[in-house]
CSV table of C-alpha atoms and ligand atoms in Angstrom, one decimal:
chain,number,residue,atom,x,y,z
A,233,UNK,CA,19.6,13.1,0.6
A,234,UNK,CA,17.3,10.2,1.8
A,235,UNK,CA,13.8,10.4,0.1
A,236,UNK,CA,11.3,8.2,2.0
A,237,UNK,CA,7.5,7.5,1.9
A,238,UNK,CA,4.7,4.8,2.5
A,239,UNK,CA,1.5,4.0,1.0
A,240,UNK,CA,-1.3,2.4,3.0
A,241,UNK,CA,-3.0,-0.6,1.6
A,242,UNK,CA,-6.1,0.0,2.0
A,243,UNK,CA,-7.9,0.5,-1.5
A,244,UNK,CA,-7.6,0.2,-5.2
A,245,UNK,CA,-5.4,3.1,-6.8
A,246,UNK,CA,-7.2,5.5,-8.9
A,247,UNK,CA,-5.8,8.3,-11.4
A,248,UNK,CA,-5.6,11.1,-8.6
A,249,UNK,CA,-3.1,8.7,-6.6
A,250,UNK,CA,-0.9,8.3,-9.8
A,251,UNK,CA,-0.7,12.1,-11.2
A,252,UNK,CA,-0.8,12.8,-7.1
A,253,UNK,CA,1.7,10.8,-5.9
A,254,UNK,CA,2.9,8.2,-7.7
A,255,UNK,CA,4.4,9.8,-10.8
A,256,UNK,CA,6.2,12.0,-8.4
A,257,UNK,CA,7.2,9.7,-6.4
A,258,UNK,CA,8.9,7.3,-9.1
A,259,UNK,CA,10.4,10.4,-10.9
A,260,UNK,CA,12.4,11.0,-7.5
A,261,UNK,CA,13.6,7.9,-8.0
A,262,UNK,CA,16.2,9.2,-10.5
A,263,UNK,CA,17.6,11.1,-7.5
A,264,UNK,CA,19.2,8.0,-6.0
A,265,UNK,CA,18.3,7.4,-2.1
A,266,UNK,CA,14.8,6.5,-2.7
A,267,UNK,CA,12.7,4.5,-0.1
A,268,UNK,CA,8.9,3.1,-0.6
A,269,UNK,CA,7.1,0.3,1.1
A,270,UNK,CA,3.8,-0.6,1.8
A,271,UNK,CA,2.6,0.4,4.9
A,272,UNK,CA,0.7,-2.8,6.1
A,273,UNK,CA,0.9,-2.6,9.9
A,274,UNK,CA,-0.6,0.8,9.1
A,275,UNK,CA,-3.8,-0.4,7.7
A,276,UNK,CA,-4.7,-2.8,10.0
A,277,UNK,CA,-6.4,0.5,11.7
A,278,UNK,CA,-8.7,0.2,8.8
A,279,UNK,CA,-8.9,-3.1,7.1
A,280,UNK,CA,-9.8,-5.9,9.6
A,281,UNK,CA,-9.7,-9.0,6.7
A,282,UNK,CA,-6.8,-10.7,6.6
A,283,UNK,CA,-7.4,-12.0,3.0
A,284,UNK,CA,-8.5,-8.0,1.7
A,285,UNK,CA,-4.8,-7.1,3.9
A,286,UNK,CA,-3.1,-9.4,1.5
A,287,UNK,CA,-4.6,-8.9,-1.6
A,288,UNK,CA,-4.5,-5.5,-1.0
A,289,UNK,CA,-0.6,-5.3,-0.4
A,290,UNK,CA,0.0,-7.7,-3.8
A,291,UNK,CA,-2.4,-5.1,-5.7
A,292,UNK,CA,-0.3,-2.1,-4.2
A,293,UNK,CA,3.1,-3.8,-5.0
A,294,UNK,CA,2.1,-4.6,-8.5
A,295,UNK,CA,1.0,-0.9,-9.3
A,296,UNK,CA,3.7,0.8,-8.3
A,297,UNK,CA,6.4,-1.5,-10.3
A,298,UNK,CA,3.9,-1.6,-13.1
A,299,UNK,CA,4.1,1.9,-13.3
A,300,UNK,CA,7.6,2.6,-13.1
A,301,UNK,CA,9.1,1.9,-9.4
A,302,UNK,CA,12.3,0.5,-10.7
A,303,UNK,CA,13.6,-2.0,-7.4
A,304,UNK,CA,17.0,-1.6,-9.0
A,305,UNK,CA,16.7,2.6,-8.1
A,306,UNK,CA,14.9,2.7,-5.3
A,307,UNK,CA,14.3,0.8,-2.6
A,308,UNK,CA,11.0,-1.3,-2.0
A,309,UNK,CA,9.3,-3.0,0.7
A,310,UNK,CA,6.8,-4.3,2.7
A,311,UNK,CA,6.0,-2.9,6.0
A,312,UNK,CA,5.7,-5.7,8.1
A,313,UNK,CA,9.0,-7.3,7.0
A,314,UNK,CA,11.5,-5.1,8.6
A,315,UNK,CA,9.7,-5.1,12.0
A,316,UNK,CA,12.4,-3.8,14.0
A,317,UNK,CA,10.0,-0.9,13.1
A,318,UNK,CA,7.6,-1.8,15.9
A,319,UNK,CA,10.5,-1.8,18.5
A,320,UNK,CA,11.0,1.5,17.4
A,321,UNK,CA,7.5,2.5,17.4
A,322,UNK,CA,7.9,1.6,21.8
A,323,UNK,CA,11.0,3.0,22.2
A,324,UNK,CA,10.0,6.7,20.6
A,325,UNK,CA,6.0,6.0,22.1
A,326,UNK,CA,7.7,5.9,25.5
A,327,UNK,CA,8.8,10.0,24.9
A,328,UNK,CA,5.5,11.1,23.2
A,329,UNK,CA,3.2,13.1,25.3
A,330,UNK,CA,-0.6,12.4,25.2
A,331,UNK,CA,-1.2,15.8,24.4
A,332,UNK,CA,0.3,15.3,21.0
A,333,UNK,CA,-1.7,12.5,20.3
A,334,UNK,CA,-4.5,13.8,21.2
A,335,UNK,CA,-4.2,16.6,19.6
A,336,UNK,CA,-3.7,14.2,15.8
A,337,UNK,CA,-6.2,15.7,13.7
A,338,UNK,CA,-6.8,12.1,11.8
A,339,UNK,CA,-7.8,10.6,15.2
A,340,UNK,CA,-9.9,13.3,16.4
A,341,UNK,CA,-11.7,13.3,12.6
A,342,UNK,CA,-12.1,9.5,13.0
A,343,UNK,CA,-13.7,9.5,16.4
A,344,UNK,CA,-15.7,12.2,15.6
A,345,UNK,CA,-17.4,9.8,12.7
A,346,UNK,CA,-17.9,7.6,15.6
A,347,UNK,CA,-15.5,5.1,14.6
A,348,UNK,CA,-14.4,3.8,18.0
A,349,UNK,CA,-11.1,4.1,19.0
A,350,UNK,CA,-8.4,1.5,19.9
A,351,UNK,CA,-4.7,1.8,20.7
A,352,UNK,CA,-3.6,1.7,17.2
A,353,UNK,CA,-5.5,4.4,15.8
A,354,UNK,CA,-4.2,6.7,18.5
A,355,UNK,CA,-0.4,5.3,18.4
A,356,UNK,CA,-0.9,5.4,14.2
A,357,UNK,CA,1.5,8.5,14.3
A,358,UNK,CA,4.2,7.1,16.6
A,359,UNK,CA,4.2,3.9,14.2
A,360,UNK,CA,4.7,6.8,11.4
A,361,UNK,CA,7.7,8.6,13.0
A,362,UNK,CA,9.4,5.2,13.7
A,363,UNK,CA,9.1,4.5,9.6
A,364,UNK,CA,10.6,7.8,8.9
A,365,UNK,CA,13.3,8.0,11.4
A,366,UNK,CA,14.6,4.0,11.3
A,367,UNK,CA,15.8,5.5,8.0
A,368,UNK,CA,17.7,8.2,8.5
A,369,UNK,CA,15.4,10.2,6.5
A,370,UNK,CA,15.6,13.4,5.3
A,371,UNK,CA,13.1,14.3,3.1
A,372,UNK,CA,9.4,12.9,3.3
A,373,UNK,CA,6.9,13.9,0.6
A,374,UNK,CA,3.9,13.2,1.4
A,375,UNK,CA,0.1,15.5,0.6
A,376,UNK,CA,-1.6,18.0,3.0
A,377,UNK,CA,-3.6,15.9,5.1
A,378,UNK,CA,-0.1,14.1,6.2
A,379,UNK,CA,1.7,17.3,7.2
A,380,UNK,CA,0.5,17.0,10.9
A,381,UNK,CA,1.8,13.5,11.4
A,382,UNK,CA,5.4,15.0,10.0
A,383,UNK,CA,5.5,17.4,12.2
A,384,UNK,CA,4.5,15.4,15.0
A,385,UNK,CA,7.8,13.0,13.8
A,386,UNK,CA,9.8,16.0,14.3
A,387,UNK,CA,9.0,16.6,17.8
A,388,UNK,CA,9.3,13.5,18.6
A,389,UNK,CA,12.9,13.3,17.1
A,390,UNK,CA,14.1,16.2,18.7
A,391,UNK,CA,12.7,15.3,22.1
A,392,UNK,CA,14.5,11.8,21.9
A,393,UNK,CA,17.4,13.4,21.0
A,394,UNK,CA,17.2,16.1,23.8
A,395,UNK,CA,16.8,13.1,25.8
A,396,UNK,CA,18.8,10.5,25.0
A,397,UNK,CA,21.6,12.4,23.0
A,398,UNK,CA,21.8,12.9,18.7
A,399,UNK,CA,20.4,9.5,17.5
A,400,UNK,CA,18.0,10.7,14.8
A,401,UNK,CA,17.9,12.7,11.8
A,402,UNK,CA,15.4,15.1,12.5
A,403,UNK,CA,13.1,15.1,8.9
A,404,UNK,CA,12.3,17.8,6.8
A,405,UNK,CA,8.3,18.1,4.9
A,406,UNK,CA,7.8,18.3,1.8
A,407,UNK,CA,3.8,19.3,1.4
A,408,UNK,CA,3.6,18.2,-2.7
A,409,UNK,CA,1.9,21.6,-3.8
A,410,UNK,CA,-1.3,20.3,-5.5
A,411,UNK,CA,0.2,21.0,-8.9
A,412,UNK,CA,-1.8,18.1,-10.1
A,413,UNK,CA,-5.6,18.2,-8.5
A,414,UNK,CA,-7.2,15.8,-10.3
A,415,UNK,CA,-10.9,16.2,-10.2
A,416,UNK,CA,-13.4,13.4,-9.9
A,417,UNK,CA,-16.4,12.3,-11.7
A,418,UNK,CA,-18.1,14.9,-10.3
A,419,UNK,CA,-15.8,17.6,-10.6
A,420,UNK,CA,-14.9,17.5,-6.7
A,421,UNK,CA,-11.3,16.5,-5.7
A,422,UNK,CA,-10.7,12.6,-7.1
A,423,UNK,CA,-11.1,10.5,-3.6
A,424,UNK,CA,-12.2,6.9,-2.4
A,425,UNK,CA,-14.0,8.5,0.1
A,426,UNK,CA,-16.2,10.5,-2.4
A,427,UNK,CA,-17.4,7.3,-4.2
A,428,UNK,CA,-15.8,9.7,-7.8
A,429,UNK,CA,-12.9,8.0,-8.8
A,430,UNK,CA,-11.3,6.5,-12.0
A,431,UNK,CA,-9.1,3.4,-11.1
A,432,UNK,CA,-5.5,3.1,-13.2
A,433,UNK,CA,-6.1,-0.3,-13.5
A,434,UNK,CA,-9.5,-2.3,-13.8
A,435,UNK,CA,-12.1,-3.7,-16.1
A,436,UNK,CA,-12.5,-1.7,-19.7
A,437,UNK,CA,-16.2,-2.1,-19.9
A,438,UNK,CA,-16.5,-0.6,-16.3
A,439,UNK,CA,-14.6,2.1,-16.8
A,440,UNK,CA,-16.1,3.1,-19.9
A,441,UNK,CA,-19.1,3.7,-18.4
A,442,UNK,CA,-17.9,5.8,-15.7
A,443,UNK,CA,-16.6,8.1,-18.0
A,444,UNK,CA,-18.9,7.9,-20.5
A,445,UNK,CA,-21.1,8.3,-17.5
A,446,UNK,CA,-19.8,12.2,-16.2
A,447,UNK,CA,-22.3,14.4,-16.2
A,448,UNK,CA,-21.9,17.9,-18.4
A,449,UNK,CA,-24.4,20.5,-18.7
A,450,UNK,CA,-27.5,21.0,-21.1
A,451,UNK,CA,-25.9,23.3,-23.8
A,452,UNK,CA,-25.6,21.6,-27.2
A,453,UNK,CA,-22.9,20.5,-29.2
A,454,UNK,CA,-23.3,23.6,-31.6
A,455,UNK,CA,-23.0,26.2,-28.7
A,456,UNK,CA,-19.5,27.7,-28.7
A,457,UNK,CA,-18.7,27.1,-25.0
A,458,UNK,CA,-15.6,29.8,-23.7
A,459,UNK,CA,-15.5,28.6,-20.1
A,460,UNK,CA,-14.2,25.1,-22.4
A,461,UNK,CA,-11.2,25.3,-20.1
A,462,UNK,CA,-13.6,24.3,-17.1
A,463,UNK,CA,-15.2,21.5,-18.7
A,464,UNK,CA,-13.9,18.4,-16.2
A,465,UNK,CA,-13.6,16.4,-19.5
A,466,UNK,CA,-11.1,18.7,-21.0
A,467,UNK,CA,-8.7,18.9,-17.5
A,468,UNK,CA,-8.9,15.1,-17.5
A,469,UNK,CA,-8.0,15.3,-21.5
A,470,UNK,CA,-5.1,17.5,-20.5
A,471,UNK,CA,-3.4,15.0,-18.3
A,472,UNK,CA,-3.6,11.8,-20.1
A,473,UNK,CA,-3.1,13.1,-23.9
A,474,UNK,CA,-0.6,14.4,-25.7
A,475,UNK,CA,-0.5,17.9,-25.1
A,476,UNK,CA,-1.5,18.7,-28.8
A,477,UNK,CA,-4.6,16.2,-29.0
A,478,UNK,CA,-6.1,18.0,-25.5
A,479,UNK,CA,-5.8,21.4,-27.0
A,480,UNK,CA,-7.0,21.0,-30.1
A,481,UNK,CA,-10.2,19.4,-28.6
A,482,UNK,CA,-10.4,22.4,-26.3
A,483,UNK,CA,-10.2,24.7,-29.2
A,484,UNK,CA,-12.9,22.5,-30.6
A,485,UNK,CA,-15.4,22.5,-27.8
A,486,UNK,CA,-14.5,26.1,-27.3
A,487,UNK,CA,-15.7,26.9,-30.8
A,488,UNK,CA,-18.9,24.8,-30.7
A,489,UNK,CA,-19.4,21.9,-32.8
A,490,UNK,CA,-17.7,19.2,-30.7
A,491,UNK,CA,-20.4,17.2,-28.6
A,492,UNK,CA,-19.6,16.2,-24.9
A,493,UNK,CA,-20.1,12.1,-26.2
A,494,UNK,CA,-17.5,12.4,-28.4
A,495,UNK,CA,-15.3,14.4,-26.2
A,496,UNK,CA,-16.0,11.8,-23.6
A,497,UNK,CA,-15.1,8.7,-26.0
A,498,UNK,CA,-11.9,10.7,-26.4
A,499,UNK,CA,-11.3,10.9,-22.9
A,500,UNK,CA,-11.6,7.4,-23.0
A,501,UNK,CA,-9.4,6.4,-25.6
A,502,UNK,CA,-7.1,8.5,-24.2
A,503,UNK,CA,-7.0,7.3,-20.6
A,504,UNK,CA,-6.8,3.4,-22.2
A,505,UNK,CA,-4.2,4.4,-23.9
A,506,UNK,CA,-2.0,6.1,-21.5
A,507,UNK,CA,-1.8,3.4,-19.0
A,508,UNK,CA,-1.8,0.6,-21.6
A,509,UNK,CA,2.1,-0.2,-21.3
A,510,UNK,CA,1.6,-0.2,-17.3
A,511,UNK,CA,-1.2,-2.4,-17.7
A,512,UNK,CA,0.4,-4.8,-19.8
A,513,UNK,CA,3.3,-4.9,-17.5
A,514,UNK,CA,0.5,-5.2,-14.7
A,515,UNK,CA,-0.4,-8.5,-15.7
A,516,UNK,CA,3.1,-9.6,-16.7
A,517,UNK,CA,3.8,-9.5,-13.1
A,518,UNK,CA,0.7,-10.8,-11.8
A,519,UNK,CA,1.6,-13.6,-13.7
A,520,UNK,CA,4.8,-14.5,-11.6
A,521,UNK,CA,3.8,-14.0,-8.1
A,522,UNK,CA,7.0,-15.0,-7.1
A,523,UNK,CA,9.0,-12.6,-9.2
A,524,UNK,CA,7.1,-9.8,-7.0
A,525,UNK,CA,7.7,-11.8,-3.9
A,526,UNK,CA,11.2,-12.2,-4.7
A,527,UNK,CA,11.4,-8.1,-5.2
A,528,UNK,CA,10.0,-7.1,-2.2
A,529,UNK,CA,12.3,-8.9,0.0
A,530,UNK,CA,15.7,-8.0,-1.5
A,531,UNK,CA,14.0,-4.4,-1.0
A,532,UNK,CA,13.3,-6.2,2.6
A,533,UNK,CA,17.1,-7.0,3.1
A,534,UNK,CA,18.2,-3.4,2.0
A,535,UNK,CA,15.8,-1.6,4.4
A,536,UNK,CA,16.8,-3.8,7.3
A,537,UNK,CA,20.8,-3.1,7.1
A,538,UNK,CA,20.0,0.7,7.6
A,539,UNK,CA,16.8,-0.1,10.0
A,540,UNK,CA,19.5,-2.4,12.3
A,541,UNK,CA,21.8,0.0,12.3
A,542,UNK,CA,19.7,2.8,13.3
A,543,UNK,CA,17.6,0.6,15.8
A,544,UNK,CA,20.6,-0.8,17.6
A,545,UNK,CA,21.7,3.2,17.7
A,546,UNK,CA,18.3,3.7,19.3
A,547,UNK,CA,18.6,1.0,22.1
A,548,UNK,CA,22.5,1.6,23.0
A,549,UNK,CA,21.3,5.5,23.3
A,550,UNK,CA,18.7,4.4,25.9
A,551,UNK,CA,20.8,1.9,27.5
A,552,UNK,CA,19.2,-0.9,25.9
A,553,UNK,CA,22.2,-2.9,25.0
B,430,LIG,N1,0.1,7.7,6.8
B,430,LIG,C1,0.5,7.7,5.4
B,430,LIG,C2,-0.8,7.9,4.6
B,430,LIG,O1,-1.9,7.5,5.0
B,430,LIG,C3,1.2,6.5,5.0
B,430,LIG,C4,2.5,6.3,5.7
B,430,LIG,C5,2.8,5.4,6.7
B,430,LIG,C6,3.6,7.1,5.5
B,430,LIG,N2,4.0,5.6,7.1
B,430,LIG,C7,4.6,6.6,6.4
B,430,LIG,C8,3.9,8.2,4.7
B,430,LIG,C9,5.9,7.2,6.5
B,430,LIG,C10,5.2,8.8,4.8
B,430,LIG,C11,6.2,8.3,5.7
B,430,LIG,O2,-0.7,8.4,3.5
């Protein structure tokens, strides 16, 4: 069973992409047929600087193989370096009615905001179903707001193959139930696009003060508190300490007698030191730029045997050959 998803490099990761997504991810990795890359061609919709586009895609790389994407397990890639994808991309575009696009609720949300569209915003879900189906895929877990584009890559591969005869594996969703919503800073869902996030990796000082900084209410330390289990401190407590530590300081603040400073400098310590090995291993591989570069392009050779394979399926099917 072929596993396969794609991260856009478009923004610095933050603690609701890693309990979100990432850990996830990785842990499928175990599984065997695992494939990741970095979506670049996908954010040039939304990054327009071609330095950002680069340092971007190094950040992404190091992140994920700093916390745990073993290249050995699964494999890992960069977009833009298998790019029979894009010959895909026409081949597939070629069968996909307007209406479908149209229809794409992340381009009608983005035009709505008045961001003007161009070609690639609109084909951004052909480009999608190309990445999945170059790969034989059959398993693509990805969060809610992707399930529409899935299912779009599912027409699309059964109308090719209604067309042209069985050339792809039609993919299967897998919507990752939000076992892990991580809240934000202020207690809505952790996003970029809320301005509420806590990065995985970044400067101490920084992110001391943004958790130092989350505003609690006005009850004092000495007031038991039995909604404890609501306090955004203590759900961010529960995911990055030991399971002991986070409900004894429940217990604590339940009880009164525990202020929301020092259950904040908990939080802290906690957070520092649950990413602390990834961090160090962070700037291991920062270190050797060309250890990272190397990675990503046997990950590059790997994806483009199966992506060949599939492609020249593709063409020979359409009587392209
Ligand atoms: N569109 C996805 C996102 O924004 C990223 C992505 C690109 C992707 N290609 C993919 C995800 C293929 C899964 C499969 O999150």
């Amino acid at each position: 069973m072929r596993v396969l998803t794609g991260i856009t490099p478009s923004g610095t990761l933050h603690i609701g992409n890693y309990f979100g997504a990432m850990r996830p991810a990785i842990e499928l990795q175990e599984g065997g047929d695992s494939f990741y890359f970095i979506a670049d061609y996908h954010s040039m919709t939304v990054v327009t600087d071609a330095a950002e586009r680069r340092a971007y895609t190094e950040g992404i790389a190091l992140d994920w193989l700093a916390c745990g994407l073993d290249p050995q397990k699964a494999v890992f890639w960069c977009q833009s370096d298998v790019p029979e994808v894009c010959e895909l991309t026409w081949l597939i575009g070629s069968l996909t009615p307007m209406g479908l696009l149209e229809r794409a609720h992340s381009y009608k949300d983005k035009t709505a905001k008045g961001i003007s569209p161009n070609f690639g915003l609109f084909a951004y879900p052909v480009l999608m179903a190309a990445d999945i189906l170059l790969f034989d895929t059959n398993v693509v877990p990805v969060g809610r707001d992707q399930k529409q584009h899935l299912e779009m890559t599912r027409d699309i591969a059964i109308k090719f193959n209604q067309t042209y005869g069985e050339v792809f594996v039609v993919p299967e969703e897998r919507i990752r139930d939000e076992v892990a919503v991580v809240p934000g800073l202020d207690g809505q869902k952790m996003s970029k696009s809320y301005g509420n996030t806590i990065e995985i990796f970044g400067d101490e000082k920084v992110l001391r003060k943004k958790i130092m900084g989350i505003v609690m209410d006005s009850r004092t330390p000495a007031e038991p508190k039995p909604d404890a289990e609501k306090n955004l401190a203590i759900q961010l407590l529960k995911l990055v300490a030991p399971a002991d530590v986070a409900a004894d300081f429940e217990a604590r603040l339940r009880a009164g007698g525990l202020g929301y400073g020092d259950l904040k400098k908990k939080l802290f310590e906690c957070y520092w030191e649950y990413f602390a090995a990834a961090r160090r291993r962070r700037a291991e591989l920062a270190a050797d730029p060309g250890h990272v570069r190397a990675v990503l392009q046997q990950g590059a050779e790997r994806a483009r045997a199966i992506a060949t394979a599939v492609l020249q399926r593709a063409r020979r099917a359409c009587g392209i050959d």
